[in-house]
Amino acid sequence: MQVTSLNEVKIYSLSTGPSLPEWISSKKKRAVQKKNVDVRRRIELIQDFNMPTVSTTIKVSRDGQYIMATGTYKPRIRCFDTYQLSLKFERCLDSEVVTFDILSDDYSKIVFLHCDRYIEFHSQHGYYYKTRIPKFGRDFSYHYPSCDLYFVGASSEVYRLNLEQGRYLNSLQTDASENNVCDINPMHCLFATGTAEGKVECWDPRTRNRVGVLDCALSSLTADTEIDGLPSISALKFNGALNMAVGTSTGQILLYDLRSNNPLVVKDHLYGLPIKSILFQDPLDLIISADSRIIKMWNKDTGKIFTSMEPEHAINDVCLYPNSGMLLMANEDPKMNIYYIPVLGPAPRWCSFLDSLTEELEENPESTVYDDYKFVTRKDLENLGLAHLIGSPLLRAYMHGFFMDIKLYHKVKMMVNPFAYEEYRKEKIRQKIEETRAQRVQLKKLPKVNKELALKLIEEEEEQQPARKKKRKNLPNILTDDRFKVMFENPDFQVDEKSEEFRLLNPLVSKISEKRKKKLKILEQQAAQEQEKEEEPEGKPSDAESSETSDDEKGWVEEVRKQRKLIRQEEKVKRQERFKEDQQTTLKPQFFEIKTGEEFRSFKDSVKKQKLTKKTLGDRLKLQEKLGTLSVSDTTVGSKQMTFKLKQSEQQKKQQEAEKQHHQERKNIRRSASHLKSKRGRRRPF
């Protein structure tokens, strides 16, 4: 039994685990169960709860005793008895089932809508009657007071079949080109149909008149939704007398109050897939909506997500067992899924043992396989001296590292670093002392990394404080901001003042940095005195250098010159070293391969091209006139006309010659053929 948790809601999957094929004998099944632990530990809630290939629809009878499902291949229906926890019967059909409905409390009256326009009725013993509708059907609903079946499909009409009289009645004419889904309100029997144009039409069955039209396509569009076309209605469900949920083909669910044209809540599945099914869970005020990829449960008042399930295979239909927390699912897989969610409700009567089973699992949570193992990388193994164990059973490769036994890891770590506990203890004591010191009034403390940068930021902040008080603006401080915390803690972010980049970008910082260095020395001395005395000294450090003026431009100019001279000297030294390396290295001849179809040209061509580019346009035209590739002539109007020939590569020339030969051969063949025809025409019959 697989357990998943989302938003602290536990979901128990009762259909996980290996399944045995039907054609295996009971003797072989018992042998497999003895050998395979997973088969022995699986929970088979209902025996053979599957289909040969795919399950399409699933429903529960009103008395809760029978679960019916349709699937392929071959098209069939299977009825499972929950009291016996096994298959009740199986019936094969002529064609695939689009949808079906159970008209009685048990399995004695069933109606099937087939994909070939046939409607099939089954009684308790089996097949009873079959009829046909004019257009392909997509959905139907049963009106209990009048015994009418309403069929919608690839037509603008809603066909009515009366089961008491056994004949078709006048159909309802809608404004839509096609109708996808329909539903009847169980409280006041209002009939609603969802159209391909994104509208919901409501009809009164008593008067057979339309009472309202709801445009859901425009209401489903928000600023975040991206659609290619107009969304159509793909799901429809009533709840109570006034609420109605509508699902669109673009993945939105709209909850309406029948007294208003605007939706109360619009929920988007964010997958862009059509909504397959909508269910209401009244005790917790939840809506269960499903597309082919995911099932979402959300609050119908706020739209807040409660939990969600994403199975491995595409979803075809979802059914909630009445008055319980069990969810049944038909999907694109032979095995039909069963989920139990204790938060939604108790387990059904026929499997009440699930409540005690889940309670035991919650009381004694099983530890995962990875709790007893430690994940280590190759670098960690080298540091511990265990690189030689790679490939042995003690290490199991996983992703970019290995799993090893946690006990072995702790033993090796103690052997490699026996004083690790002492260091850990000292570090904890130091942290406790710093926490107590933080409560006292402290001097300005600078970080361990980038002290000069921190001092610069503090000075700038002190200078800007009076201006901020006037403007009443609280700007963020980099020193107290958590985003820049690592810059003053990690030594990898230390500013290298000796690098060329720093010296070129900051040639005038050295004068100011000297003052800061003096301040840093004073602060470090005060910190050392504080550690010795463990008391707070009164007063502040004297700022003896504050009287120095910063307007000595001569000193700044001299420093700039010094920096430039140093950079030039360093560049000269680097050049000399490169020159020595070049002299020591001996050049070897290099050979190049010429591509097929090309000829080698001398290096003089490149020299000629460079000379031509330096000449003027007139000189180049004269050269081309001499070569014959260009001709300039005067026209009668007084203007000049210039004709030229494009330079062709050797490959193009070869292609042209081959094309000419080909055309010439074809001409010769045509001439010989026409000559033969003329000779045959001249012959006379005997």
XYZ file of C-alpha atoms in Angstrom:
686
model
C 0.000 0.000 0.000
C 1.508 3.262 -1.151
C 1.044 6.363 1.041
C 1.414 9.940 -0.229
C 0.887 13.180 1.634
C 0.119 16.637 0.234
C -0.917 19.585 2.417
C -0.871 17.152 5.382
C -3.611 15.034 3.723
C -2.677 11.358 3.547
C -3.774 9.402 0.465
C -3.589 5.584 0.525
C -3.348 3.879 -2.869
C -4.939 0.419 -2.511
C -4.211 -0.758 -6.072
C -0.417 -0.500 -6.087
C 1.723 -3.585 -6.293
C 2.215 -6.323 -8.890
C -0.855 -7.983 -10.365
C -1.029 -11.601 -11.498
C -2.470 -12.494 -14.938
C -5.858 -14.195 -15.123
C -4.676 -17.206 -17.125
C -2.282 -18.400 -14.371
C -3.551 -21.424 -12.485
C -4.236 -21.292 -8.743
C -1.268 -23.549 -8.085
C 1.104 -21.169 -9.865
C -0.441 -18.190 -8.073
C 0.265 -19.756 -4.702
C 3.854 -20.494 -5.769
C 4.385 -16.888 -6.856
C 2.955 -15.605 -3.580
C 5.385 -17.756 -1.606
C 8.408 -16.533 -3.584
C 7.539 -12.864 -4.131
C 7.197 -10.746 -0.983
C 5.548 -7.819 -2.823
C 2.770 -10.070 -4.135
C 2.244 -11.509 -0.653
C 2.048 -8.089 1.025
C -0.239 -6.384 -1.507
C -3.815 -5.439 -0.595
C -6.284 -6.868 -3.132
C -9.427 -5.098 -1.969
C -11.649 -6.513 -4.747
C -10.520 -9.620 -6.579
C -9.672 -9.095 -10.297
C -10.611 -5.404 -10.168
C -9.269 -4.655 -13.655
C -9.978 -4.637 -17.404
C -8.200 -6.425 -20.286
C -6.640 -3.224 -21.653
C -8.407 0.059 -20.743
C -11.251 1.128 -18.441
C -13.420 4.020 -19.693
C -16.226 4.681 -17.154
C -16.978 3.600 -13.581
C -20.085 4.020 -11.400
C -21.531 2.790 -8.077
C -25.131 1.630 -7.628
C -27.383 3.619 -5.316
C -27.490 0.869 -2.691
C -23.643 0.815 -2.649
C -23.422 -2.955 -3.170
C -22.291 -3.012 -6.815
C -19.469 -1.255 -8.666
C -19.846 -1.264 -12.460
C -17.151 -0.413 -14.980
C -16.886 -0.484 -18.762
C -13.745 -0.975 -20.819
C -12.045 -2.621 -23.771
C -10.854 -4.763 -25.528
C -13.272 -6.416 -26.363
C -15.984 -3.921 -25.272
C -17.492 -5.194 -22.046
C -19.038 -4.342 -18.702
C -17.973 -5.831 -15.396
C -20.044 -5.781 -12.222
C -18.265 -6.267 -8.877
C -20.125 -7.281 -5.720
C -18.688 -5.434 -2.714
C -20.260 -7.860 -0.228
C -18.427 -10.772 -1.853
C -15.355 -8.649 -2.831
C -15.266 -10.328 -6.232
C -16.631 -10.207 -9.774
C -20.416 -10.663 -9.999
C -20.752 -10.970 -13.782
C -19.198 -9.863 -17.048
C -21.025 -9.081 -20.317
C -19.431 -8.396 -23.694
C -20.967 -5.722 -25.949
C -21.081 -5.059 -29.697
C -19.328 -1.672 -29.605
C -17.503 0.638 -27.214
C -19.484 2.432 -24.514
C -19.456 6.245 -24.452
C -21.259 6.397 -21.097
C -23.831 4.447 -19.102
C -26.214 4.940 -16.187
C -27.812 2.686 -13.554
C -31.548 3.424 -13.393
C -32.389 1.091 -10.482
C -30.974 0.751 -6.979
C -29.072 -2.378 -7.986
C -27.809 -3.715 -11.340
C -31.259 -4.769 -12.677
C -31.758 -1.749 -15.018
C -28.812 -0.311 -16.982
C -28.710 1.962 -20.061
C -25.663 2.121 -22.370
C -24.871 4.796 -24.963
C -22.611 3.278 -27.647
C -20.239 4.990 -30.024
C -22.228 3.760 -33.078
C -25.449 5.683 -32.142
C -27.074 2.646 -30.487
C -28.803 2.747 -27.094
C -28.792 -0.596 -25.303
C -30.944 -1.614 -22.336
C -29.964 -4.407 -19.952
C -32.058 -6.062 -17.288
C -31.040 -8.405 -14.502
C -30.667 -11.418 -16.771
C -28.727 -9.547 -19.534
C -29.507 -7.893 -22.883
C -33.110 -6.588 -23.132
C -33.562 -4.084 -26.029
C -31.632 -1.912 -28.486
C -32.609 1.246 -30.388
C -30.878 3.996 -32.334
C -30.721 7.808 -32.307
C -30.281 9.948 -35.464
C -26.902 11.487 -34.510
C -23.844 10.324 -32.583
C -24.446 10.687 -28.861
C -22.062 12.082 -26.253
C -24.040 12.098 -22.995
C -27.496 11.450 -21.568
C -29.509 12.034 -18.378
C -32.577 10.354 -16.906
C -35.614 12.376 -15.748
C -37.221 10.226 -13.022
C -40.661 11.973 -12.703
C -41.514 11.518 -16.410
C -39.309 8.453 -17.214
C -37.638 10.404 -20.051
C -34.094 9.906 -21.301
C -32.458 13.080 -22.690
C -29.675 12.445 -25.244
C -27.218 15.093 -26.463
C -24.534 14.729 -29.133
C -23.297 15.954 -32.507
C -26.518 17.834 -33.211
C -28.402 20.935 -32.144
C -31.345 18.767 -31.000
C -31.847 17.077 -27.626
C -33.560 13.712 -28.247
C -36.164 12.497 -25.753
C -37.013 8.808 -25.286
C -39.922 7.948 -22.984
C -39.400 4.581 -21.282
C -43.021 4.303 -20.072
C -44.569 4.686 -23.542
C -41.580 3.137 -25.345
C -41.346 5.813 -28.046
C -39.471 8.997 -28.966
C -41.011 12.368 -28.091
C -40.535 15.761 -29.743
C -36.914 16.811 -29.384
C -35.715 20.100 -27.843
C -34.186 22.527 -30.357
C -31.140 24.388 -28.977
C -29.186 27.301 -30.493
C -25.915 25.360 -30.416
C -24.270 23.501 -33.274
C -23.338 20.583 -30.965
C -24.030 19.590 -27.351
C -21.303 17.864 -25.302
C -22.721 17.173 -21.820
C -25.996 17.382 -19.904
C -27.321 16.993 -16.363
C -30.634 17.178 -14.472
C -30.940 18.865 -11.083
C -32.201 16.282 -8.551
C -34.070 18.937 -6.501
C -36.242 20.784 -9.051
C -35.428 18.690 -12.197
C -34.008 21.578 -14.256
C -32.332 20.190 -17.398
C -29.023 21.807 -18.475
C -26.868 21.096 -21.512
C -23.334 22.294 -22.268
C -22.663 23.392 -25.856
C -19.594 23.453 -28.080
C -19.791 27.287 -28.155
C -19.098 27.540 -24.428
C -22.694 28.151 -23.299
C -25.036 26.361 -20.887
C -28.741 26.225 -21.856
C -31.289 25.444 -19.135
C -34.704 23.923 -19.969
C -37.858 23.254 -17.967
C -38.976 19.624 -18.678
C -42.562 20.406 -17.715
C -43.133 23.112 -20.344
C -40.262 22.070 -22.693
C -39.162 25.724 -22.909
C -35.746 27.262 -22.467
C -35.568 29.269 -19.243
C -32.049 30.708 -19.509
C -28.688 30.778 -21.285
C -25.356 31.141 -19.466
C -22.220 32.242 -21.366
C -19.341 30.451 -19.622
C -16.662 30.878 -22.295
C -16.053 34.582 -21.615
C -16.269 34.142 -17.829
C -13.557 31.459 -17.884
C -11.028 33.799 -19.510
C -8.719 35.647 -17.123
C -5.553 37.715 -17.551
C -3.317 34.651 -16.954
C -5.088 32.160 -19.250
C -3.677 31.515 -22.713
C -6.066 29.870 -25.195
C -6.041 29.156 -28.910
C -9.796 29.151 -29.481
C -13.170 29.535 -27.799
C -13.484 27.031 -24.907
C -16.363 24.557 -25.044
C -18.197 22.879 -22.154
C -16.762 19.439 -21.292
C -18.300 18.705 -17.828
C -21.459 19.743 -15.972
C -22.735 18.930 -12.475
C -25.514 20.253 -10.190
C -25.213 20.497 -6.406
C -28.322 21.233 -4.400
C -30.999 23.515 -5.755
C -28.884 26.553 -6.668
C -25.251 25.548 -7.312
C -23.856 24.339 -10.625
C -20.240 23.552 -11.608
C -19.141 23.844 -15.241
C -15.893 22.459 -16.684
C -14.373 23.794 -19.909
C -12.172 22.226 -22.579
C -9.294 24.561 -21.611
C -9.056 23.309 -18.010
C -11.159 25.798 -15.989
C -13.972 25.010 -13.515
C -16.627 27.678 -12.919
C -18.953 27.505 -9.911
C -22.264 29.321 -10.470
C -25.260 30.332 -8.422
C -28.258 29.886 -10.745
C -29.511 33.331 -9.736
C -26.426 35.092 -11.153
C -24.693 35.276 -14.534
C -21.239 35.712 -12.983
C -19.322 32.762 -11.504
C -18.668 32.631 -7.764
C -15.266 30.920 -8.175
C -13.079 30.227 -11.222
C -10.482 27.467 -10.706
C -7.818 26.690 -13.309
C -6.076 23.283 -13.490
C -3.165 25.017 -15.309
C -2.671 22.070 -17.691
C -4.884 23.240 -20.584
C -6.621 19.825 -20.733
C -10.418 19.376 -20.873
C -12.155 18.643 -17.581
C -13.384 15.029 -17.533
C -15.351 14.835 -14.274
C -16.705 17.076 -11.475
C -17.876 15.747 -8.086
C -19.123 17.450 -4.904
C -18.059 16.454 -1.383
C -20.615 18.191 0.831
C -19.332 17.406 4.391
C -16.097 19.359 3.793
C -17.493 21.748 1.109
C -15.047 20.399 -1.472
C -15.161 20.064 -5.254
C -13.296 17.143 -6.856
C -12.369 17.985 -10.442
C -10.351 15.804 -12.795
C -8.743 16.115 -16.195
C -6.751 13.405 -17.962
C -3.632 14.183 -15.892
C -4.541 15.234 -12.344
C -7.329 15.165 -9.743
C -7.670 18.313 -7.643
C -9.722 18.798 -4.488
C -10.426 22.422 -3.555
C -12.749 24.457 -1.381
C -15.846 25.615 -3.248
C -16.091 28.868 -1.246
C -12.488 30.112 -1.464
C -10.961 28.029 -4.287
C -8.038 27.059 -2.007
C -6.426 23.740 -2.894
C -7.083 20.934 -0.394
C -5.028 18.166 -1.992
C -4.314 16.637 -5.392
C -3.433 13.290 -6.970
C -1.435 12.687 -10.125
C -1.558 9.004 -11.203
C 0.837 7.392 -13.656
C -1.721 6.850 -16.444
C -4.269 9.144 -18.104
C -7.596 9.483 -16.250
C -10.875 8.606 -18.014
C -13.458 8.771 -15.210
C -13.649 9.348 -11.436
C -16.298 8.131 -8.985
C -16.643 8.885 -5.260
C -18.111 6.064 -3.193
C -21.125 7.594 -1.359
C -20.689 8.643 2.285
C -17.052 7.554 2.471
C -13.490 8.609 1.699
C -12.973 6.061 -1.094
C -12.266 7.255 -4.628
C -12.522 4.960 -7.682
C -10.764 5.782 -10.930
C -10.961 4.439 -14.515
C -7.795 5.115 -16.499
C -5.712 4.153 -19.546
C -4.417 1.017 -17.856
C -5.773 -2.471 -17.207
C -5.759 -1.918 -13.427
C -8.477 0.386 -12.050
C -7.204 2.524 -9.182
C -8.713 2.671 -5.695
C -7.733 5.483 -3.297
C -8.686 5.884 0.335
C -8.516 9.357 1.936
C -9.461 9.180 5.647
C -9.980 12.965 5.857
C -12.897 12.816 3.395
C -14.772 10.189 5.374
C -14.704 6.690 6.879
C -14.131 3.517 4.923
C -17.225 1.755 3.486
C -18.911 -0.979 5.519
C -17.600 -3.783 3.302
C -13.951 -2.752 3.954
C -14.153 -1.257 7.446
C -10.775 -2.852 8.281
C -9.117 0.002 6.356
C -9.781 2.422 9.223
C -7.912 0.321 11.777
C -5.147 -0.393 9.248
C -4.538 3.290 8.508
C -4.670 4.180 12.211
C -1.921 1.649 12.939
C 0.179 3.054 10.107
C -0.207 6.582 11.480
C 0.713 5.489 15.012
C 3.770 3.503 13.875
C 5.178 5.254 10.822
C 7.617 3.040 8.963
C 11.079 4.414 8.427
C 12.100 4.767 4.833
C 14.946 2.784 3.341
C 17.172 5.877 3.246
C 17.003 6.547 7.007
C 19.712 3.942 7.712
C 21.989 5.186 4.944
C 24.134 8.242 4.407
C 24.522 9.833 0.976
C 28.161 10.694 0.166
C 29.831 12.072 -2.945
C 33.110 10.909 -4.467
C 34.885 13.880 -2.857
C 33.565 12.902 0.587
C 34.862 9.355 0.093
C 38.315 10.677 -0.808
C 38.367 12.845 2.332
C 37.388 9.851 4.464
C 39.877 7.563 2.697
C 37.179 5.203 1.408
C 37.675 5.675 -2.341
C 38.872 2.053 -2.615
C 35.373 0.841 -1.624
C 33.818 2.100 -4.874
C 32.354 -0.925 -6.650
C 32.038 -3.003 -3.484
C 28.712 -4.015 -1.841
C 29.324 -1.465 0.953
C 28.584 1.405 -1.456
C 25.509 1.637 -3.667
C 25.752 4.052 -6.580
C 22.934 6.583 -6.748
C 22.821 9.686 -9.012
C 26.070 11.685 -8.480
C 27.194 9.803 -5.344
C 26.783 6.693 -3.228
C 24.721 5.365 -0.307
C 26.633 3.861 2.597
C 25.577 2.491 5.980
C 25.186 5.287 8.542
C 26.970 3.268 11.262
C 29.979 2.679 9.031
C 30.039 6.392 8.149
C 30.105 7.464 11.817
C 32.852 4.942 12.684
C 35.096 6.092 9.832
C 34.493 9.729 10.663
C 35.511 9.174 14.284
C 38.693 7.430 13.153
C 39.608 10.147 10.652
C 38.830 13.038 12.997
C 38.827 11.854 16.629
C 38.629 15.420 18.005
C 35.488 16.295 16.043
C 33.312 16.190 19.160
C 35.678 18.475 21.085
C 35.660 20.984 18.212
C 31.877 20.794 18.006
C 31.622 21.378 21.784
C 33.959 24.403 21.652
C 32.001 25.865 18.744
C 28.729 25.520 20.654
C 30.246 27.203 23.738
C 31.562 30.059 21.596
C 28.109 30.547 20.036
C 26.497 30.668 23.504
C 29.023 33.290 24.690
C 28.383 35.418 21.577
C 24.638 35.216 22.199
C 25.116 36.542 25.759
C 27.444 39.285 24.501
C 24.881 40.402 21.961
C 22.606 41.492 24.806
C 25.194 44.059 26.028
C 25.928 47.469 24.562
C 28.685 46.877 22.035
C 31.160 48.798 19.998
C 31.039 48.802 16.245
C 32.060 45.272 15.229
C 33.267 44.632 11.721
C 32.857 41.319 9.898
C 35.758 38.935 9.329
C 35.592 39.229 5.516
C 35.749 42.527 3.562
C 36.350 44.721 6.639
C 37.320 47.781 4.573
C 34.166 47.520 2.469
C 32.047 47.242 5.635
C 33.785 50.293 7.139
C 33.163 52.239 3.930
C 29.445 51.348 4.036
C 29.214 52.391 7.702
C 30.846 55.758 6.951
C 28.527 56.378 4.005
C 25.525 55.519 6.155
C 26.627 57.928 8.891
C 27.105 60.698 6.309
C 23.633 60.114 4.803
C 21.775 59.879 8.141
C 20.934 63.604 8.476
C 19.717 63.746 4.870
C 17.513 60.696 5.446
C 15.992 62.241 8.564
C 14.975 65.279 6.545
C 13.478 63.198 3.710
C 12.092 60.586 6.158
C 13.205 57.678 3.986
C 14.389 54.323 5.368
C 16.722 52.844 2.752
C 17.961 49.233 3.166
C 21.415 48.598 4.605
C 23.662 46.028 2.879
C 25.281 44.944 6.152
C 21.942 43.978 7.719
C 20.429 42.535 4.526
C 20.330 38.724 4.474
C 20.809 38.640 0.702
C 24.369 40.061 1.048
C 25.183 38.189 4.254
C 27.519 35.701 2.551
C 29.668 38.517 1.120
C 30.900 39.327 4.658
C 31.145 35.710 5.883
C 32.537 33.588 3.053
C 36.267 34.238 2.361
C 35.695 33.423 -1.332
C 34.079 36.869 -1.659
C 37.151 38.716 -0.298
C 38.103 41.707 -2.488
C 41.623 41.274 -3.913
C 43.162 44.765 -3.898
C 46.367 43.591 -5.583
C 44.598 42.411 -8.735
C 44.950 44.429 -11.954
C 41.188 44.904 -12.265
C 40.970 46.551 -8.853
C 43.981 48.792 -9.516
C 42.712 49.885 -12.949
C 39.152 50.529 -11.795
C 40.149 52.147 -8.476
C 43.410 54.104 -8.979
C 42.368 56.842 -6.537
C 41.128 54.634 -3.690
C 44.514 54.078 -2.103
C 44.541 57.456 -0.312
C 41.134 56.853 1.261
C 41.965 53.213 2.005
C 44.984 54.311 4.116
C 42.662 56.258 6.397
C 40.354 53.271 6.695
C 43.286 50.966 7.507
C 44.267 53.267 10.374
C 40.675 53.152 11.639
C 40.667 49.370 11.354
C 43.831 49.129 13.472
C 42.258 51.327 16.167
C 39.069 49.225 16.178
C 41.036 45.966 16.372
C 43.044 47.291 19.321
C 39.823 48.249 21.114
C 38.333 44.801 20.425
C 41.449 43.130 21.870
C 41.222 45.303 25.008
C 37.548 44.401 25.354
C 38.308 40.687 25.197
C 40.950 41.089 27.929
C 38.800 43.140 30.274
C 35.384 41.629 29.265
C 33.938 45.059 29.992
C 32.550 47.829 27.814
C 34.926 50.850 27.590
C 33.242 54.178 27.879
C 33.507 56.784 25.139
C 34.317 56.430 21.480
C 37.660 56.154 19.657
C 39.133 59.498 18.800
C 39.074 60.353 15.143
C 42.479 62.007 14.853
C 42.568 61.681 11.116
C 39.188 63.384 10.579
C 40.924 66.762 10.523
C 42.919 65.813 7.472
C 41.567 67.476 4.382
C 40.856 65.573 1.197
C 41.624 68.402 -1.178
C 45.357 67.659 -1.706
C 45.116 67.078 -5.448
C 48.893 66.853 -5.880
C 49.104 63.696 -3.783
C 46.279 62.097 -5.775
C 47.937 62.927 -9.103
C 51.240 61.460 -7.909
C 49.513 58.238 -6.844
C 47.771 57.930 -10.224
C 51.133 58.307 -11.963
C 52.708 55.709 -9.700
C 49.936 53.236 -10.455
C 50.334 53.768 -14.195
C 54.121 53.327 -14.020
C 53.750 50.108 -12.058
C 51.228 48.695 -14.538
C 53.522 49.591 -17.484
C 56.514 47.942 -15.807
C 54.505 44.772 -15.152
C 53.370 44.686 -18.782
C 57.001 45.049 -19.996
C 58.096 42.151 -17.788
C 55.272 39.987 -19.143
C 56.186 40.849 -22.747
C 59.834 39.949 -22.165
C 58.815 36.605 -20.678
C 56.553 35.876 -23.652
C 59.353 36.831 -26.085
C 61.754 34.425 -24.354
C 59.179 31.638 -24.529
C 58.614 32.328 -28.258
C 62.350 32.156 -28.946
C 62.669 28.856 -27.114
C 59.762 27.227 -28.934
C 60.525 25.716 -32.353
C 57.855 25.983 -35.019
C 56.961 22.810 -36.891
C 55.502 22.769 -40.428
C 51.750 22.244 -40.608
C 49.964 20.353 -43.360
C 46.421 21.078 -44.556
C 44.127 18.850 -46.583
C 42.341 20.333 -49.616
C 38.642 19.489 -50.036
C 37.564 17.324 -52.945
C 36.616 19.329 -56.046
C 38.861 22.281 -55.188
C 42.251 23.278 -56.564
C 45.167 24.840 -54.751
C 45.784 28.488 -55.457
C 48.975 30.314 -54.661
C 49.239 32.739 -51.780
C 49.756 35.509 -54.326
C 45.986 35.704 -54.880
C 45.463 37.070 -51.375
C 48.142 39.717 -51.989
C 46.449 40.720 -55.259
C 43.085 41.015 -53.499
C 44.589 43.294 -50.839
C 46.094 45.541 -53.564
C 42.746 45.686 -55.386
C 40.901 46.749 -52.246
C 43.320 49.673 -51.812
C 42.644 50.963 -55.380
C 39.811 53.302 -56.256
C 36.577 52.218 -57.956
C 37.599 53.754 -61.303
C 40.901 51.873 -61.395
C 39.154 48.604 -60.578
C 36.622 49.137 -63.409
C 39.419 49.793 -65.891
C 41.174 46.558 -64.865
C 37.959 44.564 -65.318
C 37.404 46.177 -68.779
C 40.841 44.973 -69.826
C 40.087 41.448 -68.569
C 36.746 41.441 -70.464
C 34.488 40.819 -67.457
C 33.049 44.385 -67.646
C 31.899 46.661 -70.490
C 30.776 50.298 -70.175
C 28.862 51.979 -73.031
C 27.023 55.268 -73.539
C 23.280 55.229 -74.270
C 21.295 57.532 -76.536
C 19.819 59.393 -73.581
C 23.251 60.421 -72.302
C 23.565 57.990 -69.437
C 25.978 55.104 -69.192
C 25.220 51.398 -69.314
C 27.423 48.831 -67.596
C 27.284 45.072 -68.159
C 29.339 42.573 -66.210
C 29.808 38.836 -65.770
C 29.772 37.161 -62.370
C 32.798 35.117 -61.397
C 32.058 31.448 -61.257
C 33.742 28.833 -59.160
C 35.125 25.698 -60.727
C 32.320 23.593 -59.295
C 29.707 25.867 -60.909
C 31.535 25.664 -64.231
C 31.589 21.861 -64.014
C 27.862 21.806 -63.209
C 27.073 24.043 -66.203
C 29.108 21.831 -68.520
C 27.359 18.708 -67.192
C 23.940 20.360 -67.706
C 24.855 21.300 -71.290
C 25.933 17.737 -72.044
C 22.710 16.414 -70.513
C 20.536 18.765 -72.614
C 22.486 17.826 -75.755
C 21.998 14.098 -75.074
C 18.252 14.585 -74.572
C 18.000 16.513 -77.858
C 19.805 13.711 -79.691
C 17.472 11.094 -78.185
C 14.382 13.106 -79.220
C 15.685 13.508 -82.772
C 16.397 9.778 -83.093
C 12.936 8.928 -81.721
C 11.152 11.308 -84.154
C 13.226 9.906 -87.030
C 12.117 6.333 -86.177
C 8.448 7.364 -85.984
C 8.601 9.029 -89.378
C 10.135 5.872 -90.914
C 7.400 3.647 -89.434
C 4.697 5.977 -90.755
C 6.017 5.721 -94.333
C 5.802 1.907 -94.433
C 2.738 0.569 -96.216
C 0.783 -2.515 -95.090
C 0.858 -5.620 -97.293
